MMTF fields as JSON, N, C-alpha, C and O atoms, coordinates in Angstrom:
{
  "mmtfVersion": "1.0.0",
  "mmtfProducer": "UNKNOWN",
  "numBonds": 367,
  "numAtoms": 368,
  "numGroups": 92,
  "numChains": 1,
  "numModels": 1,
  "chainsPerModel": [1],
  "groupsPerChain": [92],
  "chainIdList": ["A"],
  "bondAtomList": [4, 2, 8, 6, 12, 10, 16, 14, 20, 18, 24, 22, 28, 26, 32, 30, 36, 34, 40, 38, 44, 42, 48, 46, 52, 50, 56, 54, 60, 58, 64, 62, 68, 66, 72, 70, 76, 74, 80, 78, 84, 82, 88, 86, 92, 90, 96, 94, 100, 98, 104, 102, 108, 106, 112, 110, 116, 114, 120, 118, 124, 122, 128, 126, 132, 130, 136, 134, 140, 138, 144, 142, 148, 146, 152, 150, 156, 154, 160, 158, 164, 162, 168, 166, 172, 170, 176, 174, 180, 178, 184, 182, 188, 186, 192, 190, 196, 194, 200, 198, 204, 202, 208, 206, 212, 210, 216, 214, 220, 218, 224, 222, 228, 226, 232, 230, 236, 234, 240, 238, 244, 242, 248, 246, 252, 250, 256, 254, 260, 258, 264, 262, 268, 266, 272, 270, 276, 274, 280, 278, 284, 282, 288, 286, 292, 290, 296, 294, 300, 298, 304, 302, 308, 306, 312, 310, 316, 314, 320, 318, 324, 322, 328, 326, 332, 330, 336, 334, 340, 338, 344, 342, 348, 346, 352, 350, 356, 354, 360, 358, 364, 362],
  "bondOrderList": [1, 1, 1, 1, 1, 1, 1, 1, 1, 1, 1, 1, 1, 1, 1, 1, 1, 1, 1, 1, 1, 1, 1, 1, 1, 1, 1, 1, 1, 1, 1, 1, 1, 1, 1, 1, 1, 1, 1, 1, 1, 1, 1, 1, 1, 1, 1, 1, 1, 1, 1, 1, 1, 1, 1, 1, 1, 1, 1, 1, 1, 1, 1, 1, 1, 1, 1, 1, 1, 1, 1, 1, 1, 1, 1, 1, 1, 1, 1, 1, 1, 1, 1, 1, 1, 1, 1, 1, 1, 1, 1],
  "groupList": [{"groupName": "UNK", "atomNameList": ["N", "CA", "C", "O"], "elementList": ["N", "C", "C", "O"], "formalChargeList": [0, 0, 0, 0], "bondAtomList": [1, 0, 2, 1, 3, 2], "bondOrderList": [1, 1, 2], "singleLetterCode": "X", "chemCompType": "L-PEPTIDE LINKING"}],
  "groupTypeList": [0, 0, 0, 0, 0, 0, 0, 0, 0, 0, 0, 0, 0, 0, 0, 0, 0, 0, 0, 0, 0, 0, 0, 0, 0, 0, 0, 0, 0, 0, 0, 0, 0, 0, 0, 0, 0, 0, 0, 0, 0, 0, 0, 0, 0, 0, 0, 0, 0, 0, 0, 0, 0, 0, 0, 0, 0, 0, 0, 0, 0, 0, 0, 0, 0, 0, 0, 0, 0, 0, 0, 0, 0, 0, 0, 0, 0, 0, 0, 0, 0, 0, 0, 0, 0, 0, 0, 0, 0, 0, 0, 0],
  "groupIdList": [1, 2, 3, 4, 5, 6, 7, 8, 9, 10, 11, 12, 13, 14, 15, 16, 17, 18, 19, 20, 21, 22, 23, 24, 25, 26, 27, 28, 29, 30, 31, 32, 33, 34, 35, 36, 37, 38, 39, 40, 41, 42, 43, 44, 45, 46, 47, 48, 49, 50, 51, 52, 53, 54, 55, 56, 57, 58, 59, 60, 61, 62, 63, 64, 65, 66, 67, 68, 69, 70, 71, 72, 73, 74, 75, 76, 77, 78, 79, 80, 81, 82, 83, 84, 85, 86, 87, 88, 89, 90, 91, 92],
  "secStructList": [7, 2, 2, 2, 2, 6, 6, 6, 6, 2, 2, 2, 2, 2, 2, 2, 2, 0, 0, 0, 0, 0, 2, 2, 2, 2, 2, 2, 2, 2, 2, 2, 2, 2, 2, 2, 2, 1, 7, 7, 6, 6, 7, 3, 3, 3, 7, 6, 6, 7, 7, 3, 3, 5, 7, 7, 7, 7, 7, 1, 1, 1, 7, 3, 3, 7, 5, 7, 1, 6, 6, 7, 7, 7, 3, 3, 7, 6, 6, 6, 7, 7, 3, 3, 3, 3, 7, 7, 7, 7, 7, 7],
  "xCoordList": [-83.382, -84.063, -85.524, -86.378, -85.088, -86.024, -84.78, -85.017, -83.658, -83.008, -82.861, -82.323, -83.036, -83.142, -84.44, -84.249, -85.77, -87.355, -86.891, -87.617, -86.037, -85.983, -85.53, -85.714, -84.452, -83.64, -84.618, -84.641, -85.427, -86.298, -87.107, -87.555, -87.379, -88.182, -86.852, -87.064, -85.392, -85.026, -84.113, -83.701, -83.945, -83.458, -84.993, -85.008, -85.859, -86.631, -86.458, -86.279, -86.478, -86.2, -85.359, -85.555, -83.899, -83.079, -83.173, -82.758, -83.895, -84.327, -85.106, -85.085, -86.03, -87.082, -86.259, -86.457, -85.129, -84.726, -83.636, -83.34, -83.068, -82.479, -83.027, -82.473, -83.894, -84.884, -85.644, -86.317, -85.753, -86.752, -85.799, -85.952, -84.109, -83.973, -82.223, -82.087, -81.565, -80.2, -80.036, -79.052, -81.157, -80.664, -81.228, -80.749, -82.291, -82.527, -81.476, -80.869, -80.58, -79.916, -78.689, -78.196, -78.14, -77.233, -76.993, -75.992, -78.795, -78.787, -79.378, -79.648, -79.452, -79.299, -77.617, -77.129, -76.984, -75.687, -75.001, -74.445, -75.239, -74.424, -75.254, -74.708, -76.435, -77.027, -76.488, -76.454, -76.146, -75.564, -73.904, -73.388, -73.489, -72.036, -72.159, -71.71, -73.029, -72.98, -73.251, -72.743, -74.443, -74.364, -73.626, -73.776, -72.375, -71.292, -69.723, -68.732, -70.527, -69.435, -69.515, -68.597, -70.828, -71.301, -71.142, -71.281, -70.783, -70.858, -69.723, -68.702, -70.019, -69.096, -69.134, -70.213, -68.595, -68.775, -70.219, -70.825, -70.657, -71.626, -72.948, -74.099, -72.758, -74.114, -74.644, -73.884, -75.784, -76.479, -76.646, -77.006, -76.473, -76.353, -77.008, -77.138, -77.414, -77.493, -76.523, -76.816, -75.794, -75.073, -76.197, -77.426, -75.804, -76.672, -76.768, -77.624, -75.836, -75.908, -76.824, -77.044, -77.57, -78.661, -78.171, -78.957, -76.906, -76.498, -76.594, -76.278, -77.185, -77.41, -76.251, -75.856, -75.736, -74.58, -74.015, -74.096, -73.619, -73.085, -71.674, -70.935, -71.298, -70.034, -69.41, -69.597, -68.06, -67.012, -66.289, -66.481, -65.511, -64.312, -64.048, -63.744, -63.981, -64.089, -62.817, -62.017, -62.49, -61.238, -60.359, -60.788, -59.539, -59.261, -59.415, -59.928, -58.995, -59.166, -60.471, -60.563, -61.346, -63.061, -63.077, -63.307, -62.779, -63.509, -63.846, -63.301, -64.901, -65.912, -65.687, -65.438, -65.675, -65.397, -67.15, -67.84, -67.398, -69.033, -69.198, -68.556, -70.095, -70.047, -71.191, -71.905, -71.695, -72.751, -73.372, -74.603, -72.738, -72.924, -71.858, -70.957, -72.408, -71.41, -70.335, -70.469, -69.134, -67.096, -67.569, -66.93, -68.432, -68.322, -67.712, -67.834, -67.2, -66.618, -66.15, -64.939, -66.922, -66.266, -66.022, -66.544, -65.744, -64.634, -65.77, -66.201, -65.965, -66.809, -66.453, -66.212, -66.492, -65.653, -67.76, -68.902, -66.811, -67.981, -69.111, -70.276, -68.529, -70.209, -70.742, -70.985, -70.744, -71.942, -72.575, -73.71, -72.541, -73.609, -74.655, -74.673, -75.914, -77.211, -77.876, -77.916, -78.308, -79.057, -78.625, -78.304, -78.758, -78.169, -79.694, -80.469, -79.893, -80.813, -80.975, -81.963, -79.745, -80.062, -78.747, -77.682, -78.685, -77.51, -77.034, -77.843, -75.998, -75.251, -75.371, -74.412, -75.849, -75.195, -73.714, -72.984, -73.292, -72.085, -71.58, -72.285, -70.018, -69.197, -68.589, -67.729, -69.457, -68.787, -67.468, -66.923],
  "yCoordList": [-86.648, -85.351, -85.81, -85.116, -87.611, -87.818, -87.325, -86.413, -88.145, -87.312, -85.923, -85.722, -85.224, -83.51, -83.244, -82.563, -83.905, -83.8, -84.753, -84.327, -85.802, -85.607, -85.188, -85.422, -84.069, -83.131, -81.825, -81.326, -81.686, -80.468, -80.293, -79.155, -81.226, -80.838, -80.918, -80.367, -81.725, -80.991, -79.607, -79.145, -79.115, -77.982, -76.549, -75.333, -77.486, -75.746, -76.171, -75.144, -77.189, -77.422, -76.69, -75.702, -76.808, -75.85, -74.056, -73.177, -74.111, -72.861, -71.81, -70.585, -73.173, -72.44, -72.011, -70.949, -73.021, -73.285, -71.994, -71.276, -71.78, -70.656, -69.366, -68.836, -69.101, -67.936, -67.63, -66.606, -68.649, -68.819, -69.087, -68.622, -69.844, -69.493, -69.199, -68.088, -69.303, -68.928, -67.265, -66.563, -66.963, -65.485, -64.477, -63.347, -64.934, -63.967, -64.008, -62.948, -65.214, -65.438, -64.535, -63.765, -64.567, -63.764, -62.215, -61.633, -61.485, -60.593, -60.034, -58.88, -61.167, -60.253, -60.331, -59.58, -61.479, -61.471, -59.951, -59.157, -59.861, -58.384, -57.329, -56.234, -57.248, -56.102, -55.919, -54.837, -57.295, -57.142, -56.685, -55.958, -57.106, -56.869, -54.653, -53.801, -54.825, -53.384, -52.635, -51.514, -53.186, -52.468, -52.596, -51.739, -53.634, -54.019, -52.983, -52.624, -52.817, -51.882, -50.44, -49.929, -50.068, -48.841, -48.363, -47.18, -49.535, -49.049, -47.86, -47.817, -47.083, -46.075, -45.518, -45.921, -44.903, -44.713, -44.138, -43.458, -44.344, -43.853, -44.83, -44.543, -45.777, -46.542, -46.968, -46.881, -47.421, -48.683, -49.982, -49.838, -51.106, -52.159, -53.152, -53.132, -54.107, -55.757, -57.081, -57.283, -57.716, -58.717, -59.947, -59.98, -60.332, -62.071, -63.045, -63.927, -62.833, -63.185, -62.706, -63.205, -61.134, -59.951, -59.408, -59.05, -58.994, -57.417, -56.447, -56.037, -56.203, -54.494, -53.607, -53.628, -52.709, -52.22, -50.588, -50.589, -49.682, -48.844, -48.725, -48.694, -48.642, -48.312, -47.518, -46.409, -47.865, -47.263, -47.186, -46.094, -47.909, -48.053, -48.858, -49.963, -48.944, -49.368, -49.75, -48.952, -51.345, -51.036, -51.542, -50.708, -52.354, -52.0, -53.38, -53.917, -53.973, -55.874, -56.85, -57.836, -55.958, -56.658, -56.904, -58.093, -55.719, -55.688, -54.845, -53.746, -55.097, -53.567, -53.461, -54.551, -52.178, -52.311, -51.822, -51.19, -52.511, -52.56, -51.699, -52.042, -50.519, -50.537, -50.5, -49.77, -51.611, -52.499, -51.779, -51.791, -51.078, -50.758, -49.554, -49.459, -48.534, -47.685, -48.264, -48.812, -48.343, -48.621, -49.808, -50.596, -50.599, -51.944, -52.13, -51.037, -53.001, -52.947, -53.55, -53.391, -54.607, -56.093, -55.882, -54.824, -56.204, -56.63, -57.771, -58.823, -57.515, -57.929, -57.756, -56.703, -59.601, -59.328, -58.907, -59.228, -57.7, -57.29, -57.94, -57.728, -58.944, -59.496, -60.901, -62.095, -60.421, -60.666, -59.981, -60.446, -58.647, -57.925, -58.024, -58.156, -57.882, -58.089, -57.142, -57.102, -56.523, -55.562, -53.753, -53.601, -52.722, -51.788, -50.694, -50.34, -50.262, -50.069, -48.6, -48.275, -47.702, -46.395, -45.912, -46.407, -45.067, -44.475, -43.019, -42.266, -42.666, -41.479, -40.42, -40.537, -39.643, -38.726, -38.612, -38.715, -38.388, -38.715, -36.859, -35.869, -37.061, -35.928, -34.931, -35.187, -33.61, -32.526, -32.061, -31.203],
  "zCoordList": [-48.758, -48.593, -47.218, -46.666, -47.123, -46.154, -44.607, -43.816, -44.577, -43.765, -43.564, -42.476, -43.975, -43.812, -42.626, -41.618, -42.946, -42.515, -41.107, -40.208, -40.566, -39.381, -38.501, -37.307, -39.354, -38.433, -37.521, -36.396, -38.988, -38.947, -37.476, -37.335, -36.342, -35.36, -34.052, -32.972, -34.341, -33.8, -33.557, -32.493, -34.912, -34.828, -34.381, -34.194, -34.395, -34.222, -32.4, -31.746, -31.717, -30.173, -30.135, -29.427, -30.928, -30.334, -30.289, -29.533, -31.446, -31.7, -30.936, -30.812, -30.33, -29.365, -28.243, -27.651, -27.885, -26.277, -26.486, -25.531, -27.864, -28.195, -27.37, -26.407, -27.805, -27.63, -26.78, -26.89, -25.441, -24.011, -23.57, -22.44, -23.589, -21.911, -22.641, -22.129, -23.027, -23.983, -24.135, -23.904, -24.536, -24.995, -23.911, -23.809, -23.083, -21.954, -21.35, -21.502, -20.296, -19.542, -20.063, -19.239, -21.402, -21.565, -21.365, -20.945, -21.997, -21.77, -20.171, -19.839, -19.443, -17.872, -17.203, -16.359, -17.89, -17.472, -17.857, -17.099, -19.222, -19.499, -18.762, -18.902, -17.987, -17.894, -15.877, -15.291, -15.234, -14.526, -14.454, -13.606, -15.19, -15.751, -15.3, -14.534, -16.387, -16.311, -15.524, -15.508, -14.334, -13.114, -12.338, -11.467, -12.042, -11.037, -11.246, -10.609, -12.952, -13.809, -12.74, -12.099, -12.822, -12.918, -11.465, -11.156, -10.409, -8.758, -8.615, -9.302, -7.789, -6.894, -5.415, -4.981, -4.572, -3.656, -3.255, -4.083, -2.267, -1.509, -2.275, -1.947, -3.116, -3.304, -2.11, -1.145, -1.912, -1.244, -2.009, -3.178, -1.622, -2.088, -1.117, 0.107, -2.153, -1.241, -1.863, -3.041, -1.515, -1.52, -2.044, -1.98, -2.256, -2.586, -1.514, -1.45, -0.675, 0.75, 1.785, 2.888, 0.984, 1.529, 2.236, 3.114, 2.441, 3.408, 2.592, 1.475, 3.616, 2.937, 3.561, 4.727, 2.359, 3.0, 1.882, 0.653, 2.507, 1.157, 1.18, 2.164, -0.4, -0.332, -0.107, -0.607, 1.042, 0.849, -0.304, -0.838, -0.937, -1.396, -2.656, -2.205, -4.211, -5.034, -5.414, -5.904, -5.15, -5.305, -7.004, -7.801, -7.652, -8.945, -9.047, -10.029, -8.081, -8.53, -7.85, -7.118, -8.547, -8.367, -7.514, -7.289, -6.049, -4.724, -4.245, -4.346, -3.539, -2.897, -1.611, -1.097, -0.577, 0.898, 0.856, 0.056, 2.199, 2.435, 3.765, 4.757, 3.82, 5.78, 5.827, 5.14, 6.989, 7.377, 8.269, 8.262, 9.127, 10.65, 10.352, 9.519, 11.536, 11.567, 11.999, 13.093, 11.428, 11.84, 11.405, 12.102, 10.549, 10.974, 9.302, 8.751, 8.502, 7.406, 6.625, 6.471, 5.684, 5.349, 3.508, 3.155, 3.009, 2.002, 0.908, 1.38, 0.078, -0.877, -2.433, -3.024, -3.152, -4.229, -4.959, -4.629, -6.473, -7.103, -7.442, -7.103, -8.312, -8.829, -7.656, -7.833, -7.023, -5.726, -5.733, -5.839, -5.657, -5.799, -6.746, -7.97, -5.474, -6.461, -6.547, -7.777, -6.315, -6.695, -5.839, -4.661, -6.821, -6.292, -5.886, -6.775, -4.269, -3.733, -4.441, -5.099, -4.173, -4.27, -5.198, -4.828, -6.283, -6.314, -5.963, -5.422, -6.19, -6.165, -6.972, -7.735, -7.213, -8.491, -8.563, -7.577, -9.812, -10.162, -9.7, -9.506, -9.665, -8.839, -10.111, -10.954, -9.871, -10.762, -10.431, -11.126]
}
């Protein structure tokens, strides 16, 4: 019984770390994945590098084509999108 009492503080530390660090990070990752999966043509986005652009094309292989200025298009990986500034209405 004495050996178990020595592990109680270690178990409590792990539980606290799980609820304060691991679980919120997992939730944030799921939200980001859902945001990236919902991207569509016409959305205004910001990449992790700070580039602001409009989604021109969503490719199947995890890439996006962004228009950052008139006639200037760049290809970026979908997971590098940090935020969506404005969403477009779904097509009817």
